[in-house]
Coordinates of C-alpha atoms in Angstrom, one line a residue:
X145 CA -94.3 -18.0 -41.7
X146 CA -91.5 -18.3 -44.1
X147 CA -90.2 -14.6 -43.3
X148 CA -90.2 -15.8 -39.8
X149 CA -88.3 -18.7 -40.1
X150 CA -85.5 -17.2 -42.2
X151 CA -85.2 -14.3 -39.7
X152 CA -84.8 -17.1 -36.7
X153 CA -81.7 -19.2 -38.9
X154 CA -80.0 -15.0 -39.8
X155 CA -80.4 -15.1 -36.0
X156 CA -79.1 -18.4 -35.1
X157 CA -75.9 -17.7 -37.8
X158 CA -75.6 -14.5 -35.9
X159 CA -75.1 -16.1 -33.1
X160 CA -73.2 -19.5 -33.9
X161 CA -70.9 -16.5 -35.6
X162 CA -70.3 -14.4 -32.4
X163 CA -69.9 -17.7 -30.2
X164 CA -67.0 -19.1 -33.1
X165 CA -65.4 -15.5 -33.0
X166 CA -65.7 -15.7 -28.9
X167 CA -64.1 -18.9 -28.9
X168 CA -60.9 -17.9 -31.5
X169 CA -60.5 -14.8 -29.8
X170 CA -60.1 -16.7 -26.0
X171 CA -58.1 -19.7 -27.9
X172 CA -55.5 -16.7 -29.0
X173 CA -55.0 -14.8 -25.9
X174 CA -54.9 -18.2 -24.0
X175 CA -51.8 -19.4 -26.8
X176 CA -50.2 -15.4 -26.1
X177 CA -50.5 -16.5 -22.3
X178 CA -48.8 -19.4 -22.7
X179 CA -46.2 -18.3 -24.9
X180 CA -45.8 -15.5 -22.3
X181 CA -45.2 -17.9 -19.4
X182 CA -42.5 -20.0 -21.8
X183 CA -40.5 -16.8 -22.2
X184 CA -41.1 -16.2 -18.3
X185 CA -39.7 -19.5 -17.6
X186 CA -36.6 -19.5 -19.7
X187 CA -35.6 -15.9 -18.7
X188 CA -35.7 -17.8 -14.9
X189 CA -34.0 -20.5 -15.9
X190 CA -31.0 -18.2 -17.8
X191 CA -30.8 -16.5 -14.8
X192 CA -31.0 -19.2 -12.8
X193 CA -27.7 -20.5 -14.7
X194 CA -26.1 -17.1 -14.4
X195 CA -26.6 -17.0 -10.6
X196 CA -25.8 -20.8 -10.2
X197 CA -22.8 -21.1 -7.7
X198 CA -20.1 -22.4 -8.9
X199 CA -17.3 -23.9 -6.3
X200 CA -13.7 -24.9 -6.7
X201 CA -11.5 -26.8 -4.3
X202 CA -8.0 -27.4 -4.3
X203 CA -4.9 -27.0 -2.2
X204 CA -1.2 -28.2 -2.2
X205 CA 1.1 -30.4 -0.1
X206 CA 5.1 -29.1 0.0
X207 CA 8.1 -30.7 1.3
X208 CA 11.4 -29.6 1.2
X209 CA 15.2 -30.2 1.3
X210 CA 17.8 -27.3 2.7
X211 CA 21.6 -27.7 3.0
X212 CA 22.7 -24.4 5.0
X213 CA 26.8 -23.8 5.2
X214 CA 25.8 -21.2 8.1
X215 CA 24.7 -24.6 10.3
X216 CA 27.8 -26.9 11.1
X217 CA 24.9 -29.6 12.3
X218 CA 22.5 -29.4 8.9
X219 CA 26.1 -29.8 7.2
X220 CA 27.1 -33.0 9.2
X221 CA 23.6 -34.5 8.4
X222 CA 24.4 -33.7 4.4
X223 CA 20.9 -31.2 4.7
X224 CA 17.8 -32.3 6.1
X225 CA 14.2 -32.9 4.6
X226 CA 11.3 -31.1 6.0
X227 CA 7.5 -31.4 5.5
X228 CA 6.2 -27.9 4.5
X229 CA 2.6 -27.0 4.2
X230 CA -0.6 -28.4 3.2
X231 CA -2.8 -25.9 2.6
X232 CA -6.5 -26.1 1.5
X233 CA -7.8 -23.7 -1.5
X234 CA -12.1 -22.4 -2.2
X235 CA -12.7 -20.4 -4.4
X236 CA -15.9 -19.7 -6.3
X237 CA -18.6 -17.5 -7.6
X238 CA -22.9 -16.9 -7.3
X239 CA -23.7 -14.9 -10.1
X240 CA -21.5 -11.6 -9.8
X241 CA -20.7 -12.5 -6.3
X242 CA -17.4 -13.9 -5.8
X243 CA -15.2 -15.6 -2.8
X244 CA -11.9 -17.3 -1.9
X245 CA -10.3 -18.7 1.0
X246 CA -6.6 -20.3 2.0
X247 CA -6.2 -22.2 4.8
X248 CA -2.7 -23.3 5.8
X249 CA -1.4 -26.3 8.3
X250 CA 2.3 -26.0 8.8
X251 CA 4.1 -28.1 11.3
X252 CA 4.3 -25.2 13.9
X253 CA 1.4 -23.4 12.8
X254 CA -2.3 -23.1 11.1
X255 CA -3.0 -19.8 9.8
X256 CA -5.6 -18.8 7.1
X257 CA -3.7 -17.5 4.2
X258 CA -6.4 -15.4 3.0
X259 CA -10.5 -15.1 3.2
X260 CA -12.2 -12.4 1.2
X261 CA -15.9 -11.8 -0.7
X262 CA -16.2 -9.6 -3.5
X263 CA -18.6 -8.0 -6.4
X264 CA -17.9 -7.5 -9.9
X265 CA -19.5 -4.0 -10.3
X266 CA -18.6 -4.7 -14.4
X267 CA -16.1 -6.0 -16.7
X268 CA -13.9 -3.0 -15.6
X269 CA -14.4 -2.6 -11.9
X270 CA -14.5 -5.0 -9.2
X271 CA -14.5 -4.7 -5.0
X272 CA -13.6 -7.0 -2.1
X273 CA -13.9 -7.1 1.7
X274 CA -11.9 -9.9 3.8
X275 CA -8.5 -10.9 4.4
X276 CA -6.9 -9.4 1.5
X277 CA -3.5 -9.4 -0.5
X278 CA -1.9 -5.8 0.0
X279 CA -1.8 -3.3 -3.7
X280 CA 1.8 -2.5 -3.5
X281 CA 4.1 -2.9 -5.8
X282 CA 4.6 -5.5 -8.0
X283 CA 1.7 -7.7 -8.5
X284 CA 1.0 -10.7 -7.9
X285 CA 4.6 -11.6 -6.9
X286 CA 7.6 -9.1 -7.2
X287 CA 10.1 -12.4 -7.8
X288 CA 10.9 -15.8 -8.8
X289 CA 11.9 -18.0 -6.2
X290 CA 10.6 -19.8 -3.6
X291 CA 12.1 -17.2 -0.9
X292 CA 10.5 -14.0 -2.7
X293 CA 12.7 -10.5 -2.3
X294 CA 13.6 -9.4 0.6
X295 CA 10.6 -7.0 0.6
X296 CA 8.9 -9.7 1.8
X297 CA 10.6 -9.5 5.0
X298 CA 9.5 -6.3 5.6
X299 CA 5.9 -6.4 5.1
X300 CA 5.9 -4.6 1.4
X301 CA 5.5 -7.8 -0.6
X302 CA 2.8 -10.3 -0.6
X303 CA 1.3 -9.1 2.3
X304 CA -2.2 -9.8 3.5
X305 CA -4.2 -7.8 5.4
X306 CA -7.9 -7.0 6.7
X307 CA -10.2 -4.3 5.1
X308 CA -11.7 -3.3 1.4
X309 CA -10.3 -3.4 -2.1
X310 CA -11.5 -1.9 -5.1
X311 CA -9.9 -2.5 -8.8
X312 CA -10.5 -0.3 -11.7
X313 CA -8.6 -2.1 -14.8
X314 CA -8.5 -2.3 -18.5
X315 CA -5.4 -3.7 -20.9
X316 CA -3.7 -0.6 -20.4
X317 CA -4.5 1.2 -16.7
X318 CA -5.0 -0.4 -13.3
X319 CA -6.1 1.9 -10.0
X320 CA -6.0 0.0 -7.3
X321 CA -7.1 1.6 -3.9
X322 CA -7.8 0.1 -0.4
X323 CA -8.5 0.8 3.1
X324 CA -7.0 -1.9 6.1
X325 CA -8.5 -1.4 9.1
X326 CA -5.8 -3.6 10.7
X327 CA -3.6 -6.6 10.2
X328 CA -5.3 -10.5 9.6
X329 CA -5.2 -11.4 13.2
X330 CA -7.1 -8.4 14.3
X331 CA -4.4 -5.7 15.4
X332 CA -2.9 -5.0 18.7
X333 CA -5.9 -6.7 20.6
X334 CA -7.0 -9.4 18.2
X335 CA -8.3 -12.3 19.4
X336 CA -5.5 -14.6 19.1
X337 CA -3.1 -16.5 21.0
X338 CA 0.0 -15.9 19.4
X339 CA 0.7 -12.9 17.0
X340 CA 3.2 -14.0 15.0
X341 CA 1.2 -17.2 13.9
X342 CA 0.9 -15.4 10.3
X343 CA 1.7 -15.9 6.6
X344 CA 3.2 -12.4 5.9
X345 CA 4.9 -10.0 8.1
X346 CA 3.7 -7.1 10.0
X347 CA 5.0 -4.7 12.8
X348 CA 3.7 -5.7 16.3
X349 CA 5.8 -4.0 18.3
X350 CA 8.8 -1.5 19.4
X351 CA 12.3 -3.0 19.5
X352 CA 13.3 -1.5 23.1
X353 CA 17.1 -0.7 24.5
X354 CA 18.2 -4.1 25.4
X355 CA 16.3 -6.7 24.2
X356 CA 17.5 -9.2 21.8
X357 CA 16.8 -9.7 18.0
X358 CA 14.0 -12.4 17.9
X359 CA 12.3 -11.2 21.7
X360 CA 9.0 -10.7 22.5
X361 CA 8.6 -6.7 22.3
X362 CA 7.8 -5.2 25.4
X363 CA 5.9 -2.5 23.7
X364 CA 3.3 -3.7 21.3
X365 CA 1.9 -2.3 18.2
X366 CA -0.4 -2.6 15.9
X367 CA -0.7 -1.7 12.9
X368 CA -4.2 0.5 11.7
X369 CA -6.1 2.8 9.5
X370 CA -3.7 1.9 6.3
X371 CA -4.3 3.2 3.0
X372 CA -2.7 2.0 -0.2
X373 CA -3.1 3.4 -3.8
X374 CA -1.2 2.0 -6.7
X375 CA -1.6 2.5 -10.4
X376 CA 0.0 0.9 -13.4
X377 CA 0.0 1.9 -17.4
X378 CA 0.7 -0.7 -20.0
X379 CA 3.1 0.1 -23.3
X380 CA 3.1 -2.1 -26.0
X381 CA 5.8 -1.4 -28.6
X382 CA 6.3 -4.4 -31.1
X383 CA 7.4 -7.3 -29.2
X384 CA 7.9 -5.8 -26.3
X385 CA 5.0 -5.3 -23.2
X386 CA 5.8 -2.6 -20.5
X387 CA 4.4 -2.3 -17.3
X388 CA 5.3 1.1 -15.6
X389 CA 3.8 1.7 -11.9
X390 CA 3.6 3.4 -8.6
X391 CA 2.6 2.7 -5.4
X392 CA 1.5 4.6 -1.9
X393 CA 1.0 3.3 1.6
X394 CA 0.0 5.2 4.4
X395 CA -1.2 4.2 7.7
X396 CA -1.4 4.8 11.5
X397 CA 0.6 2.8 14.3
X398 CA -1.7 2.2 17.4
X399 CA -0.4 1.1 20.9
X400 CA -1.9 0.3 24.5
X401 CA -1.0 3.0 26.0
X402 CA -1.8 6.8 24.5
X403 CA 1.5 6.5 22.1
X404 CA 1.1 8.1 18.8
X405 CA 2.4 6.8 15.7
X406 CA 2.3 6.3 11.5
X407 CA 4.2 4.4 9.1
X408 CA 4.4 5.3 4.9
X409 CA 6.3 3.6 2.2
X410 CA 6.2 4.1 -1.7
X411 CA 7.5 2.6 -4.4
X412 CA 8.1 2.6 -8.3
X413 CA 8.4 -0.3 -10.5
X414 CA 8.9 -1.4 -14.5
X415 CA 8.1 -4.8 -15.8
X416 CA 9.3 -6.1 -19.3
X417 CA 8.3 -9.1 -21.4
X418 CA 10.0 -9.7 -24.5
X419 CA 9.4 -13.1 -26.1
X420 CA 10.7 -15.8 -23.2
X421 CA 12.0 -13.2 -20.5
X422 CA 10.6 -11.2 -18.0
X423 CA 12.5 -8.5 -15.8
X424 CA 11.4 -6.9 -12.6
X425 CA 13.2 -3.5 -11.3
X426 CA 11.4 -2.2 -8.3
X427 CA 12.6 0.8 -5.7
X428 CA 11.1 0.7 -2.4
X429 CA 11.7 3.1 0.3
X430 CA 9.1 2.8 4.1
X431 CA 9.5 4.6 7.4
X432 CA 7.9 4.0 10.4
X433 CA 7.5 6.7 13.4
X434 CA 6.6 7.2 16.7
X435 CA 6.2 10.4 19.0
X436 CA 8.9 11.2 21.6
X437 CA 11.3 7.7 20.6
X438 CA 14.1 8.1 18.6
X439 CA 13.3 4.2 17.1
X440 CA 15.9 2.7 15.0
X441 CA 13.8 -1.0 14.9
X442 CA 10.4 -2.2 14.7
X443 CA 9.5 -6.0 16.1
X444 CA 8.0 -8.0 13.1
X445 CA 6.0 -11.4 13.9
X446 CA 5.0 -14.1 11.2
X447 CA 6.0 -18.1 10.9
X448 CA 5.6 -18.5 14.4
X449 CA 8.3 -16.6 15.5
X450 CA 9.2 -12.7 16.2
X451 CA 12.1 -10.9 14.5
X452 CA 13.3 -7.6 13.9
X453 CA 13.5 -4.8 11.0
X454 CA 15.2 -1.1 10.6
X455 CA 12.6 1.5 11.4
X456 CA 13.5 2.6 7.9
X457 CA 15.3 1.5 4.5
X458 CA 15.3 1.8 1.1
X459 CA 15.5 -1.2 -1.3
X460 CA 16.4 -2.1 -5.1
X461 CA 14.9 -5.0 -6.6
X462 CA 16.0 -6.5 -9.7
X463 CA 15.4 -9.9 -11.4
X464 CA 15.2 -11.5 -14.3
X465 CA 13.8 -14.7 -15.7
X466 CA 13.9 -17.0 -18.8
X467 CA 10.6 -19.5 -19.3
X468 CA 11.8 -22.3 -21.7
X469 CA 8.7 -24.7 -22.6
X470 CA 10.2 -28.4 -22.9
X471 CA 9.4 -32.1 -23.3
X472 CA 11.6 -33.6 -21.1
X473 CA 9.5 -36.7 -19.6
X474 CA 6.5 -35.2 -17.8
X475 CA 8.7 -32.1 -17.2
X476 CA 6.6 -29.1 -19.6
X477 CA 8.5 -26.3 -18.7
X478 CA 11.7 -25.0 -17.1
X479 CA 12.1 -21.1 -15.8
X480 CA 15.5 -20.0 -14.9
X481 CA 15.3 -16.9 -12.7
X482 CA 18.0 -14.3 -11.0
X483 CA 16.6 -12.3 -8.2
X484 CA 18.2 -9.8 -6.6
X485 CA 17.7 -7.2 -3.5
X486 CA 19.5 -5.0 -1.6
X487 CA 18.6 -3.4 1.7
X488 CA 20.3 0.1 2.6
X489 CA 20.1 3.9 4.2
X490 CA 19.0 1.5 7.3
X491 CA 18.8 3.9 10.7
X492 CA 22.3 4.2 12.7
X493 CA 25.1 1.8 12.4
X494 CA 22.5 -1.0 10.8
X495 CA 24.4 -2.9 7.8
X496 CA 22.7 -3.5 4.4
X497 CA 21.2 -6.5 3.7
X498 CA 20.9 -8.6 0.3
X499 CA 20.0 -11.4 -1.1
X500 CA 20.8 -13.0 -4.1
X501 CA 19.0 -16.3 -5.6
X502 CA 19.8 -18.3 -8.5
X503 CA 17.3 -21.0 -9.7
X504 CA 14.9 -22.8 -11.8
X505 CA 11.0 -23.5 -11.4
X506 CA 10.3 -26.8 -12.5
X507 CA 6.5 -27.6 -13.7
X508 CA 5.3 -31.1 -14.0
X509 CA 1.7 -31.9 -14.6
X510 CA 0.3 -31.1 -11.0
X511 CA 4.4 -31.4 -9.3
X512 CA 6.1 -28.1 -9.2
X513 CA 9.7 -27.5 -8.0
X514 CA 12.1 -24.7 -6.7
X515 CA 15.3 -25.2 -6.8
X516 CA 17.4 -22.4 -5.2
X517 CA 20.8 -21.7 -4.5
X518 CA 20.8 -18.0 -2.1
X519 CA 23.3 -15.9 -0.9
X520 CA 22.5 -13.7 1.3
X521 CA 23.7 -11.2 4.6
X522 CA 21.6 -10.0 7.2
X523 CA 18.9 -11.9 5.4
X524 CA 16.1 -13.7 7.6
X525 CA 15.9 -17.5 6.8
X526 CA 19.3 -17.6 5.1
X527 CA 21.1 -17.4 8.9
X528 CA 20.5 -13.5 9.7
X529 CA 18.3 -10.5 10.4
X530 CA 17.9 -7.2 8.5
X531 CA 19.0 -5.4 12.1
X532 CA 22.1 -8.2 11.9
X533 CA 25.7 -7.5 11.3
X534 CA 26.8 -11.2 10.0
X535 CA 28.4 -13.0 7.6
X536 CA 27.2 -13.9 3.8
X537 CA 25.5 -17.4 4.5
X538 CA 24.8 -19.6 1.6
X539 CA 21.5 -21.8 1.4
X540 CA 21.2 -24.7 -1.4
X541 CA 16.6 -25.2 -1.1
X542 CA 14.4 -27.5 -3.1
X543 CA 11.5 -27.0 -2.9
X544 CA 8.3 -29.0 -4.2
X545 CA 5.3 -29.8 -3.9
X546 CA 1.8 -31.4 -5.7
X547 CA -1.0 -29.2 -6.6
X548 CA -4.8 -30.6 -7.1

C-alpha cells in the first residue's frame, strides 16, 4: 500500500513538473512574440517617418522701378513703377520621392515656371521628369543681375523645358544628361493659346523675307528631340575652388509642313571662388538650320510677346562679383556684381550685341533688391533686338521684392 502511494505522488510530481515546464516554455515564446511584434512596430513606424511627406510653400511678390534714356516719355515721367510677379513656390519630398512646382502671375501673363517629380536613386545619383531647368552651362545662373546675360535671350541660359534629367554628382564631378521631348508649352502643336506666354525663351518659328522684328512668324517651329550633356570637375588648390565645365546640346527642329531641321550649341565655362569673390567666364557658340532656307533669323517667343534672334552667334560671358556680409540696419549682406556679354559672328550684316550691368544685390531678412545700372546695344529689354542695328540705350532698374 505504501509502495503504491509513493509511486502515485513520483507520478503526480512528474506531472505537476511537465505542466510547470509546459507553462515556462509557452510564457517564453509568447514574451519572444511579443518582443518580435515591438521590433515589427518600430521598424513601421521608422519607416513610416522616412516616407512621411514633407511639403514646403513659399513664393514671392516683386515690383519694380525703371528709368530708360532710350524712352523720351519714361524720362518725362522721372521712371515709372511697375508691379512684377507673384509667383507661388511647392516643393517637397515622400520618402526618396521628390517634387517642385512654380507658378507665376505677371500682369500680362500666368505661366508655370517649372513642375517636375523626381527619385533619388542614392546620395550620388538622382533623376527627374517634368518641366525642367535646361543642363547647359553655368549652373544655376550664369550671372548676377536681375536681367541675367544675354544668353538668356537666346534660350542657352535658364531655360526650362519638358522631358527627363538625370544627375550623377560628387564634390568633385557632375554628369549631367537629358532628353526634352519639346518645349514647356507642348511644341509646335501644344495646347495653348498663345506661345509666347513663357518664362524662358525658345524658337517658335522662321523669321521670313519681310516681316518685322517682333511679328508673328508665318512659319512656325518647334523645337523637339533635344539632347543636352554637360559635365563639370572641381579643383581645389588652397583658398581657391575651381569649377571647369562643358556643355552639349543637340536637337531636332520640327514644322507643319514636311520641313526638316536641327539646332546644336556648346559651350565651355570656369568658375572661381576665392574668399568674397566669384568670377564667371563662359563661351557659347549655337546654330540653328533648316533644309533648302538660307535663314539668317529664328522668331523667339516668351513674356508675352515674339522677338527675334541670329540663326547663329557666338558669345563671351564674363562677370565678376564681390559678397560683403554687413550690419547695416536689417541689411545682412551687400553683393556688388559686373556682368558682361557680347554677342558676335551673327549671320550676314547682323551687328553684335552686348550688355554690360553694374550693380548690387541687396538682402534683407525676407526683402531682396537689384539694383542695376545696363548698357547695352541690340539688347532686348534695354530698347533693342539681337537682329537690331541701334543705338547703346542705358537702363537704371531696381528691382525688389519679399520672399516667404
Amino acid at each position: 500500500m505504501m509502495r503504491t502511494t509513493l509511486a502515485m505522488s513520483l507520478v503526480a510530481l512528474a506531472l505537476a513538473s511537465n505542466a510547470n515546464a509546459n507553462t515556462v516554455d509557452q510564457e517564453l515564446e509568447s514574451l519572444k512574440a511579443r518582443i518580435a511584434q515591438l521590433e515589427s512596430d518600430k521598424a513601421n513606424e521608422e519607416a513610416a517617418a522616412e516616407t512621411k511627406t514633407k511639403l514646403n510653400i513659399g513664393g514671392a511678390a516683386r515690383f519694380q522701378y525703371a528709368y530708360l534714356d532710350y524712352s523720351e516719355s519714361n524720362k518725362d515721367r522721372g521712371g515709372d513703377f511697375d508691379f512684377d510677379v507673384f509667383r507661388l513656390d511647392v516643393d517637397g519630398s515622400h520618402g526618396d520621392l521628390l517634387f517642385s512646382a512654380q507658378y507665376r502671375w505677371h500682369q500680362y501673363m500666368d505661366i508655370v515656371h517649372h513642375a517636375w517629380v523626381g527619385y533619388d536613386f542614392d546620395e550620388k545619383q538622382q533623376g527627374k521628369i517634368g518641366i525642367t531647368q535646361v543642363p547647359f552651362g553655368i549652373l544655376t545662373w550664369a550671372s548676377n543681375s536681375f536681367f541675367f546675360s544675354s544668353n538668356f535671350y537666346t534660350g542657352l541660359e535658364d531655360d526650362y523645358d519638358f522631358g527627363l534629367n538625370y544627375t550623377y554628382k560628387t564634390d568633385i564631378n557632375r554628369f549631367d544628361f537629358a532628353f526634352y521631348k519639346n518645349d514647356e508649352l507642348g511644341g509646335i502643336d501644344g495646347y495653348v493659346s498663345d506661345r509666347t506666354e513663357r518664362y524662358s525663351y525658345d524658337v517658335i518659328g522662321v523669321r521670313a523675307d519681310g516681316e518685322g522684328t517682333y511679328d508673328a512668324p508665318s512659319i512656325e517651329v518647334g523645337e523637339t528631340n533635344t539632347l543636352n550633356l554637360r559635365y563639370v570637375h572641381n579643383f581645389k588648390f588652397d583658398d581657391v575652388a575651381l569649377e571647369l565645365g562643358a556643355s552639349g546640346q543637340m536637337g531636332q527642329l520640327e514644322f507643319a509642313d514636311n520641313t526638316d531641321g536641327d539646332h546644336t550649341a556648346a559651350a565651355i565655362h570656369g568658375v572661381v571662388n576665392y574668399d568674397r569673390w566669384n568670377v564667371k567666364l563662359q563661351l557659347t557658340d549655337y546654330e540653328y538650320d533648316v533644309e533648302g532656307m538660307d535663314v539668317e533669323q529664328m522668331v523667339v517667343g516668351a513674356y508675352a510677346f515674339y522677338d527675334s534672334i541670329p540663326a547663329e552667334a557666338t558669345s563671351y560671358m564674363a562677370n565678376v562679383a564681390y559678397s560683403l556680409p554687413v550690419e547695416l540696419g536689417p541689411i545682412s549682406n551687400l553683393t556688388f556684381y559686373n556682368d558682361y556679354t557680347v554677342v558676335t559672328d551673327k549671320p550676314g550684316a547682323l551687328k553684335d550685341t552686348f550688355m554690360n550691368v553694374t550693380g548690387v544685390a541687396i538682402t534683407s531678412g525676407g526683402l531682396y533688391t537689384y539694383v542695376d545700372f545696363v548698357v547695352a546695344e541690340n539688347q532686348p529689354f534695354i530698347g533693342g533686338s539681337m537682329v537690331g542695328d541701334g543705338d547703346t540705350n542705358k537702363r537704371l532698374n531696381i528691382n525688389f521684392g519679399y520672399y516667404f
